[in-house]
Amino acid sequence: MNTTELSEKRYTVMLVDDEESILNSLRRLLRGKPYDLLLATSGAQALNLFELHPIDLIVCDARMPFMDGPTLLREVHKRDPHCMNILLTGYADMSMITQALSDGYIFRYISKPWKDEELQLTLDEALEMQCVLRERDNPKKLISE
Amino acid sequence: METLAALTEDQRDALQELMNIAMGQAAERLARLTNTMVTLSVPFIHPLIREQDNLLIPDHLRRSSMIVTRQSFLGELRGEVFVCFGSMGADKLAELLGYSDGGPAQQEELMLDVTNILSGACISGLAKQVAIQVSYDAPSILVHREESANALNELNLNEHLAMVLEIRFEVQAHQFSCDLLICITERTAGVVVRAIDRLLYEL
Amino acid sequence: MTDNKAISRETLESMLKAINMGVLLVDHDCKVLFSNHFMSINSGRSAEELVGRTLFEVFPELPEVWTRQKINSVVTLQNFAFTSWQQRPHLFNFESTRPISGLVGHMYQNCTFFPVQDADGGSLGVGLAISDTTDTAARQLELTHLNELLEEEKSAQALLIARLEEAQAQLLQSEKMAAIGQLAAGVAHEINNPIGFVCSNVNSLRRYLVDLFALLDAYEQASDEKHAQAHPELAAMRDKADYDFMRQDIDELIVESVEGLDRVTRIVKDLREFSHVDSYEWQLADLHKGLDSTLNVIWNEIKFKAQVIKRYGDIEPIECMGSQINQVFLNLLINASHAVGVDGEIIINSGREDGGVFVEVVDNGHGIPLDIQNRIFEPFFTTKPVGMGSGLGLSLSYSIIVKHHGRLTVESEPGRGSCFRAWLPLRQPQVQAHATSAVEGC
């Protein structure tokens, strides 16, 4: 089973979606992974959590009331460019997505309904990319780790 | 005003006789005019037609007619003659009557001419037999070729009680034929009836 | 009581002379015996100049053969003859009697020929009465002309109305399709969320079950004979729950559920693909994908009626409005499914041709009679009974293909089947492709 091994690095992953069932199913999916999960049901709540904890990866729904995915992720990226943002979208608004990709504040997008394996793979790749980016930006840090 | 009751068998025979004589004379005159053999027969006599309060042109004529012309006769004998031309039209007679080209106006005029000649011949013939004088108005076209067959059905003819004589006119050599419908008003039909009765009486 | 003798011959003569219509008397050879003032005034020749001459000498415009025949017939039959302005407007070439206000150049005439007898009753000659009907004629002609103009206007209007009706129906139809597209997109979005987490949860459930069963197996392993005897209720519970069956069935159950969810996902995807709500713009589209998603969307309608055989050729994406092209496919496929009977077969062919791509929908249905084959693309033309189909589908399809600069043709043999063939160019002419007019595109 999946017990946390001290040698394994843990990541802080935040899941943002206004539907709790989606959050729960994602939580179940990611149970065996070395992730500390934070859950938020709104953009505002997500930002609050973001203030309190350093976050490695955010999986965020595109359409939410009051503050939508792109707005949240844009703000997050401004504050911490090393946080990997993934947009979960059931609404294939390609122009919005291509814009977000080219603006650089999301790593990738995943269409709803997602395939479990694909989602897991994407998260893995996102975190790998984070490593690479951290190396590039802070070579000294790597040595100290 | 006399009410025209149905003619008896004898009266009808007498009328047929009357018409034969009248038509024979007319045919003779026509033959002289056109230098051809002419037949005038009287296949139908409808002493009385009453259909839904209106005169009707008989079915068999309605179906085959392309143009119907009319001409009135006035005087002691009063009514109208309808001439029903089939699709053969009167083109065959054109030459006989002095027409050359076949333009539509000429065709119409030709048919009006034929109408005039025929009704003149037949009515005059009849008038002579019953010893009265009639005069005529100009013929005109009642139903045009272009109008649908329904136009004939929709014709509103007055005088729902009248004597109707149907005459067939043929010029064999020129393959021409047409049908005449002589409609004598109820009021003046009495003249004919009296003539018939005289004939019968003299027998 | 008038006494005929009281009116003298001179009086009668002057009456005839003065009367306001033309009066002529001719003999059997058409020689003029009498002519009145009207004739002189309008011909410009005095009575002396006319009397004694033949008609044709003084009025050369008269057609000789016809006139002689007319005179002859009056003499022979001793009855009237007539001419009417409608067939023979100008027998005599007289100038118009409305020299200032008149719109016509010559006098219109109605003429009557009548037999004239001598004192003994023999035929003396023929009289002509000529009446001036210019006024009547002019008015009649004007009316006829006005009528013609009215008729022209009427038919132009009828044409316009027909076009307007067609345009409106097309607009309605595309509004309907747009609304359906919107609805489909909305429904799809609503379905996606719950499908998403149900799918994921079922997978999680499967993993939980693996662990649970492993645990149960371990427990079973751990308990020995003594334990089993001490707890007979366990064996009973096991039987009651039909444990063996349940364990085996759970796998199948999960697999089937996942399949079911996959199907729902696919249907939603096809619906979105088909309605292409996101693209009312010219885009590169793969027609095979469009055909497939359309087929999926209407599968329910077709599956009991015909077998569908796909013979997809080698094609490349073309520049088009995907949603509209899918609408054309929908129309052709539904029509094919309606045309076939028992052993219905619909074959879809595709391939490259002439700088473009063609798609054929071939059916083995009842075919289209030759005499209506060129009418089927007319708006509102339908052979289906009232209520079944608006008759708009093919005409809309036709205009969509035309707007794409393509061609839509049909080959059909009654009793054998039909083949509808759409050809579309690879690319649209430059000016066209960049215009995104929402109204026009519909």
Coordinates of N, CA, C and O in Angstrom, one line a residue, chain B residues 12-131:
Chain B
R12 N -92.4 16.8 -80.9 CA -91.0 16.7 -81.1 C -90.7 16.3 -82.6 O -89.8 16.8 -83.2
D13 N -91.4 15.3 -83.0 CA -91.2 14.9 -84.4 C -91.5 16.0 -85.4 O -90.7 16.2 -86.3
A14 N -92.5 16.7 -85.1 CA -92.8 17.9 -86.0 C -91.7 18.9 -86.0 O -91.3 19.5 -87.0
L15 N -91.2 19.1 -84.8 CA -90.1 20.1 -84.7 C -88.9 19.6 -85.5 O -88.2 20.3 -86.2
Q16 N -88.6 18.3 -85.4 CA -87.5 17.7 -86.2 C -87.7 17.9 -87.6 O -86.8 18.3 -88.4
E17 N -88.9 17.7 -88.1 CA -89.3 17.9 -89.5 C -89.0 19.4 -89.9 O -88.4 19.7 -90.9
L18 N -89.5 20.3 -89.1 CA -89.3 21.7 -89.3 C -87.8 22.0 -89.4 O -87.4 22.8 -90.4
M19 N -87.1 21.5 -88.5 CA -85.7 21.8 -88.5 C -85.0 21.2 -89.8 O -84.1 21.9 -90.4
N20 N -85.4 20.0 -90.1 CA -84.8 19.4 -91.3 C -84.9 20.3 -92.5 O -84.0 20.5 -93.3
I21 N -86.1 20.8 -92.7 CA -86.4 21.7 -93.9 C -85.5 22.9 -93.8 O -84.9 23.3 -94.7
A22 N -85.6 23.5 -92.6 CA -84.8 24.8 -92.4 C -83.4 24.6 -92.7 O -82.7 25.3 -93.4
M23 N -82.9 23.5 -92.1 CA -81.4 23.3 -92.3 C -81.1 22.9 -93.7 O -80.0 23.2 -94.2
G24 N -82.0 22.2 -94.3 CA -81.7 21.8 -95.7 C -81.5 23.1 -96.6 O -80.5 23.1 -97.3
Q25 N -82.3 24.0 -96.4 CA -82.2 25.3 -97.2 C -80.9 26.0 -96.8 O -80.2 26.5 -97.7
A26 N -80.6 26.0 -95.5 CA -79.4 26.7 -95.1 C -78.2 26.0 -95.7 O -77.3 26.6 -96.2
A27 N -78.2 24.7 -95.7 CA -77.1 23.9 -96.2 C -76.9 24.2 -97.7 O -75.8 24.4 -98.1
E28 N -78.0 24.3 -98.4 CA -77.9 24.5 -99.8 C -77.3 25.9 -100.0 O -76.4 26.0 -100.9
R29 N -77.7 26.9 -99.3 CA -77.1 28.2 -99.5 C -75.6 28.2 -99.2 O -74.8 28.8 -99.8
L30 N -75.3 27.5 -98.1 CA -73.9 27.5 -97.7 C -73.0 26.8 -98.8 O -71.9 27.2 -99.1
A31 N -73.6 25.7 -99.3 CA -72.8 25.0 -100.3 C -72.6 25.9 -101.5 O -71.5 25.9 -102.1
R32 N -73.6 26.6 -101.8 CA -73.4 27.6 -103.0 C -72.3 28.6 -102.7 O -71.5 28.9 -103.5
L33 N -72.3 29.0 -101.4 CA -71.3 30.0 -101.1 C -69.9 29.5 -101.1 O -69.0 30.1 -101.6
T34 N -69.7 28.3 -100.6 CA -68.4 27.7 -100.4 C -68.0 26.8 -101.5 O -66.9 26.3 -101.6
N35 N -69.0 26.5 -102.4 CA -68.7 25.5 -103.5 C -68.3 24.2 -103.0 O -67.4 23.5 -103.6
T36 N -68.8 23.8 -101.9 CA -68.4 22.4 -101.3 C -69.6 21.8 -100.8 O -70.7 22.3 -100.7
M37 N -69.4 20.5 -100.5 CA -70.5 19.7 -99.9 C -70.6 20.1 -98.4 O -69.6 20.1 -97.7
V38 N -71.8 20.4 -98.0 CA -72.0 20.8 -96.6 C -73.1 20.0 -96.0 O -74.1 19.7 -96.7
T39 N -72.9 19.6 -94.8 CA -74.0 18.9 -94.1 C -74.4 19.6 -92.9 O -73.6 20.0 -92.1
L40 N -75.7 19.7 -92.7 CA -76.2 20.3 -91.5 C -77.2 19.3 -90.9 O -78.2 18.9 -91.5
S41 N -76.8 18.7 -89.8 CA -77.8 17.8 -89.2 C -78.3 18.3 -87.9 O -77.6 19.1 -87.2
V42 N -79.4 17.8 -87.5 CA -79.9 18.2 -86.2 C -80.0 17.0 -85.3 O -81.1 16.3 -85.2
P43 N -78.9 16.7 -84.6 CA -78.9 15.4 -83.8 C -79.7 15.5 -82.6 O -80.3 14.5 -82.1
F44 N -79.8 16.7 -81.9 CA -80.4 16.8 -80.6 C -81.4 17.9 -80.6 O -81.1 19.0 -81.0
I45 N -82.6 17.6 -80.0 CA -83.5 18.7 -79.7 C -83.8 18.6 -78.2 O -84.3 17.6 -77.8
H46 N -83.4 19.6 -77.5 CA -83.8 19.6 -76.1 C -84.9 20.7 -75.9 O -84.5 21.9 -75.7
P47 N -86.1 20.3 -76.0 CA -87.1 21.3 -75.9 C -87.1 22.0 -74.5 O -87.5 23.1 -74.4
L48 N -86.5 21.4 -73.6 CA -86.5 22.0 -72.3 C -85.2 21.6 -71.6 O -84.9 20.4 -71.5
I49 N -84.5 22.6 -71.2 CA -83.3 22.2 -70.4 C -83.4 23.0 -69.1 O -83.5 24.2 -69.1
R50 N -83.5 22.3 -68.0 CA -83.5 23.0 -66.7 C -82.6 22.3 -65.8 O -82.8 21.3 -65.3
E51 N -81.4 22.9 -65.6 CA -80.4 22.3 -64.7 C -80.1 23.4 -63.6 O -79.4 24.4 -64.0
Q52 N -80.4 23.2 -62.5 CA -80.0 24.1 -61.4 C -80.3 25.6 -61.8 O -79.5 26.4 -61.6
D53 N -81.5 25.8 -62.3 CA -81.9 27.2 -62.7 C -81.0 27.9 -63.7 O -81.0 29.1 -63.8
N54 N -80.2 27.2 -64.4 CA -79.4 27.8 -65.4 C -79.2 26.9 -66.6 O -79.1 25.7 -66.4
L55 N -79.1 27.6 -67.7 CA -78.8 26.8 -68.9 C -77.4 26.2 -68.8 O -76.5 26.9 -68.3
L56 N -77.2 25.0 -69.2 CA -75.9 24.5 -69.2 C -75.5 24.0 -70.6 O -76.4 23.5 -71.4
I57 N -74.3 24.3 -71.0 CA -73.8 23.7 -72.3 C -73.6 22.2 -72.0 O -72.9 21.8 -71.1
P58 N -74.2 21.4 -72.9 CA -74.1 19.9 -72.7 C -72.7 19.4 -72.5 O -71.8 20.0 -73.1
D59 N -72.6 18.4 -71.7 CA -71.2 17.8 -71.4 C -70.4 17.6 -72.6 O -69.2 18.0 -72.7
H60 N -70.9 16.9 -73.6 CA -70.1 16.4 -74.7 C -69.5 17.6 -75.5 O -68.5 17.5 -76.1
L61 N -70.2 18.7 -75.4 CA -69.7 19.9 -76.1 C -68.7 20.6 -75.3 O -67.7 21.1 -75.7
R62 N -69.0 20.6 -74.0 CA -68.0 21.3 -73.1 C -66.7 20.7 -73.1 O -65.7 21.4 -73.1
R63 N -66.6 19.4 -73.2 CA -65.3 18.7 -73.1 C -64.5 19.0 -74.3 O -63.3 19.1 -74.3
S64 N -65.1 19.0 -75.5 CA -64.3 19.1 -76.7 C -64.1 20.5 -77.2 O -63.4 20.7 -78.2
S65 N -64.8 21.5 -76.6 CA -64.7 22.8 -77.2 C -63.5 23.6 -76.8 O -63.1 23.6 -75.6
M66 N -62.9 24.3 -77.7 CA -61.8 25.2 -77.4 C -62.2 26.6 -77.5 O -61.7 27.4 -76.7
I67 N -63.0 27.0 -78.4 CA -63.5 28.4 -78.4 C -65.0 28.3 -78.6 O -65.5 27.5 -79.3
V68 N -65.7 29.1 -77.9 CA -67.1 29.2 -78.0 C -67.5 30.7 -78.4 O -67.0 31.6 -77.7
T69 N -68.2 30.8 -79.5 CA -68.6 32.2 -79.9 C -70.1 32.3 -79.7 O -70.8 31.3 -79.5
R70 N -70.6 33.5 -79.8 CA -72.0 33.7 -79.6 C -72.5 34.8 -80.5 O -71.8 35.7 -80.9
Q71 N -73.8 34.7 -80.9 CA -74.5 35.8 -81.6 C -75.9 35.8 -81.3 O -76.6 34.7 -81.2
S72 N -76.5 37.0 -81.1 CA -77.9 37.1 -80.7 C -78.8 37.2 -82.0 O -78.4 37.8 -83.0
F73 N -79.9 36.7 -81.9 CA -81.0 37.0 -82.9 C -82.1 37.7 -82.1 O -82.5 37.3 -81.0
L74 N -82.7 38.7 -82.8 CA -83.7 39.5 -82.1 C -84.9 39.7 -83.0 O -84.8 39.7 -84.2
G75 N -86.0 39.9 -82.3 CA -87.2 40.1 -83.0 C -88.3 39.2 -82.4 O -88.3 38.9 -81.3
E76 N -89.2 38.7 -83.3 CA -90.3 37.9 -82.8 C -89.7 36.6 -82.3 O -90.3 35.9 -81.4
L77 N -88.6 36.2 -82.9 CA -87.9 35.0 -82.4 C -86.6 35.6 -81.7 O -85.8 36.3 -82.3
R78 N -86.4 35.3 -80.5 CA -85.3 35.9 -79.7 C -84.5 34.9 -79.0 O -85.0 34.0 -78.4
G79 N -83.2 35.1 -79.0 CA -82.3 34.2 -78.3 C -80.9 34.4 -78.7 O -80.5 35.4 -79.3
E80 N -80.1 33.3 -78.5 CA -78.7 33.4 -78.8 C -78.2 32.1 -79.4 O -78.7 31.0 -79.0
V81 N -77.3 32.2 -80.3 CA -76.7 31.0 -80.9 C -75.3 30.9 -80.3 O -74.5 31.9 -80.3
F82 N -74.9 29.7 -79.9 CA -73.5 29.5 -79.4 C -72.9 28.5 -80.4 O -73.4 27.4 -80.7
V83 N -71.7 28.8 -80.8 CA -71.0 27.9 -81.7 C -69.8 27.4 -81.0 O -68.9 28.2 -80.6
C84 N -69.7 26.1 -80.9 CA -68.6 25.4 -80.2 C -67.6 24.9 -81.2 O -67.9 23.9 -82.0
F85 N -66.4 25.5 -81.3 CA -65.4 25.0 -82.2 C -64.4 24.1 -81.4 O -64.0 24.4 -80.3
G86 N -64.1 23.0 -82.1 CA -63.2 22.0 -81.5 C -61.8 22.5 -81.7 O -61.5 23.6 -82.2
S87 N -60.8 21.6 -81.5 CA -59.4 22.0 -81.6 C -59.0 22.1 -83.1 O -58.0 22.7 -83.4
M88 N -59.9 21.6 -84.0 CA -59.5 21.8 -85.4 C -59.7 23.2 -85.9 O -59.2 23.6 -86.8
G89 N -60.6 23.9 -85.1 CA -60.8 25.3 -85.5 C -61.3 25.5 -86.9 O -61.8 24.5 -87.5
A90 N -61.3 26.7 -87.3 CA -61.8 26.9 -88.6 C -60.8 27.1 -89.7 O -61.0 27.6 -90.8
D91 N -59.5 26.8 -89.3 CA -58.4 27.0 -90.3 C -58.7 26.4 -91.6 O -58.3 27.0 -92.7
K92 N -59.4 25.3 -91.6 CA -59.6 24.6 -92.9 C -60.4 25.4 -93.8 O -60.4 25.3 -95.0
L93 N -61.3 26.2 -93.2 CA -62.2 27.0 -94.1 C -61.6 28.3 -94.5 O -62.2 29.0 -95.3
A94 N -60.4 28.6 -94.0 CA -59.9 29.9 -94.2 C -59.9 30.3 -95.7 O -60.4 31.4 -96.0
E95 N -59.4 29.4 -96.5 CA -59.3 29.8 -97.9 C -60.7 30.0 -98.5 O -60.9 31.0 -99.2
L96 N -61.6 29.2 -98.1 CA -62.9 29.3 -98.7 C -63.6 30.7 -98.4 O -64.3 31.2 -99.1
L97 N -63.2 31.2 -97.3 CA -63.8 32.4 -96.9 C -62.9 33.6 -97.1 O -63.2 34.7 -96.6
G98 N -61.8 33.4 -97.9 CA -61.1 34.6 -98.3 C -60.0 35.0 -97.3 O -59.5 36.1 -97.4
Y99 N -59.6 34.1 -96.4 CA -58.5 34.5 -95.5 C -57.2 33.9 -95.9 O -57.2 32.8 -96.5
S100 N -56.1 34.6 -95.7 CA -54.9 34.1 -96.2 C -53.9 33.6 -95.0 O -53.7 32.5 -94.8
D101 N -53.4 34.6 -94.3 CA -52.4 34.2 -93.3 C -53.1 33.7 -92.0 O -54.3 33.9 -91.8
G102 N -52.4 33.1 -91.1 CA -53.0 32.5 -90.0 C -52.8 33.2 -88.6 O -52.8 32.5 -87.6
G103 N -52.6 34.5 -88.7 CA -52.4 35.2 -87.4 C -53.6 35.0 -86.5 O -54.7 34.7 -86.9
P104 N -53.4 35.2 -85.2 CA -54.4 35.0 -84.2 C -55.7 35.8 -84.4 O -56.8 35.4 -84.3
A105 N -55.4 37.1 -84.8 CA -56.6 38.0 -85.1 C -57.4 37.5 -86.2 O -58.6 37.5 -86.2
Q106 N -56.7 37.0 -87.3 CA -57.4 36.5 -88.4 C -58.1 35.2 -88.1 O -59.3 35.0 -88.5
Q107 N -57.5 34.4 -87.3 CA -58.2 33.2 -86.8 C -59.5 33.5 -86.1 O -60.6 32.9 -86.3
E108 N -59.4 34.5 -85.2 CA -60.6 34.9 -84.5 C -61.7 35.4 -85.4 O -62.8 35.0 -85.3
E109 N -61.2 36.3 -86.3 CA -62.2 36.8 -87.3 C -62.8 35.8 -88.1 O -64.0 35.8 -88.4
L110 N -62.0 34.8 -88.5 CA -62.5 33.7 -89.3 C -63.7 33.0 -88.5 O -64.7 32.7 -89.1
M111 N -63.4 32.7 -87.3 CA -64.4 32.0 -86.5 C -65.6 32.8 -86.3 O -66.8 32.3 -86.3
L112 N -65.4 34.1 -86.1 CA -66.6 35.0 -86.0 C -67.4 35.0 -87.3 O -68.6 35.0 -87.3
D113 N -66.7 35.0 -88.4 CA -67.3 34.9 -89.7 C -68.2 33.7 -89.8 O -69.3 33.7 -90.2
V114 N -67.5 32.5 -89.5 CA -68.2 31.2 -89.6 C -69.5 31.3 -88.7 O -70.6 30.8 -89.0
T115 N -69.3 31.8 -87.5 CA -70.4 31.9 -86.5 C -71.6 32.7 -87.2 O -72.7 32.3 -87.2
N116 N -71.2 33.9 -87.8 CA -72.2 34.7 -88.4 C -72.9 34.0 -89.5 O -74.1 34.1 -89.6
I117 N -72.1 33.4 -90.4 CA -72.7 32.7 -91.5 C -73.6 31.6 -91.1 O -74.8 31.5 -91.5
L118 N -73.1 30.8 -90.1 CA -73.9 29.6 -89.7 C -75.2 30.0 -89.0 O -76.3 29.5 -89.3
S119 N -75.0 30.9 -88.0 CA -76.3 31.2 -87.3 C -77.2 32.0 -88.2 O -78.4 31.8 -88.1
G120 N -76.7 32.8 -89.0 CA -77.6 33.5 -90.0 C -78.3 32.5 -90.8 O -79.6 32.6 -91.0
A121 N -77.6 31.5 -91.3 CA -78.2 30.5 -92.2 C -79.3 29.7 -91.4 O -80.4 29.6 -91.9
C122 N -79.0 29.3 -90.3 CA -79.9 28.4 -89.5 C -81.1 29.2 -89.0 O -82.2 28.8 -89.2
I123 N -80.8 30.4 -88.4 CA -82.0 31.1 -87.9 C -82.9 31.6 -89.0 O -84.1 31.6 -88.9
S124 N -82.2 32.1 -90.1 CA -83.1 32.6 -91.2 C -83.9 31.4 -91.7 O -85.1 31.6 -92.0
G125 N -83.3 30.2 -91.8 CA -84.0 29.1 -92.2 C -85.2 28.8 -91.4 O -86.4 28.7 -91.8
L126 N -85.0 28.8 -90.0 CA -86.1 28.6 -89.1 C -87.1 29.7 -89.2 O -88.3 29.4 -89.2
A127 N -86.6 30.9 -89.3 CA -87.6 32.1 -89.3 C -88.5 32.0 -90.5 O -89.7 32.3 -90.4
K128 N -87.9 31.6 -91.6 CA -88.7 31.5 -92.8 C -89.8 30.4 -92.6 O -91.0 30.7 -93.0
Q129 N -89.5 29.3 -92.0 CA -90.5 28.3 -91.7 C -91.7 28.8 -90.9 O -92.8 28.4 -91.0
V130 N -91.3 29.6 -89.9 CA -92.4 30.1 -89.0 C -92.8 31.5 -89.4 O -93.6 32.1 -88.7
A131 N -92.4 31.9 -90.6 CA -92.8 33.2 -91.2 C -92.7 34.4 -90.4 O -93.6 35.2 -90.1

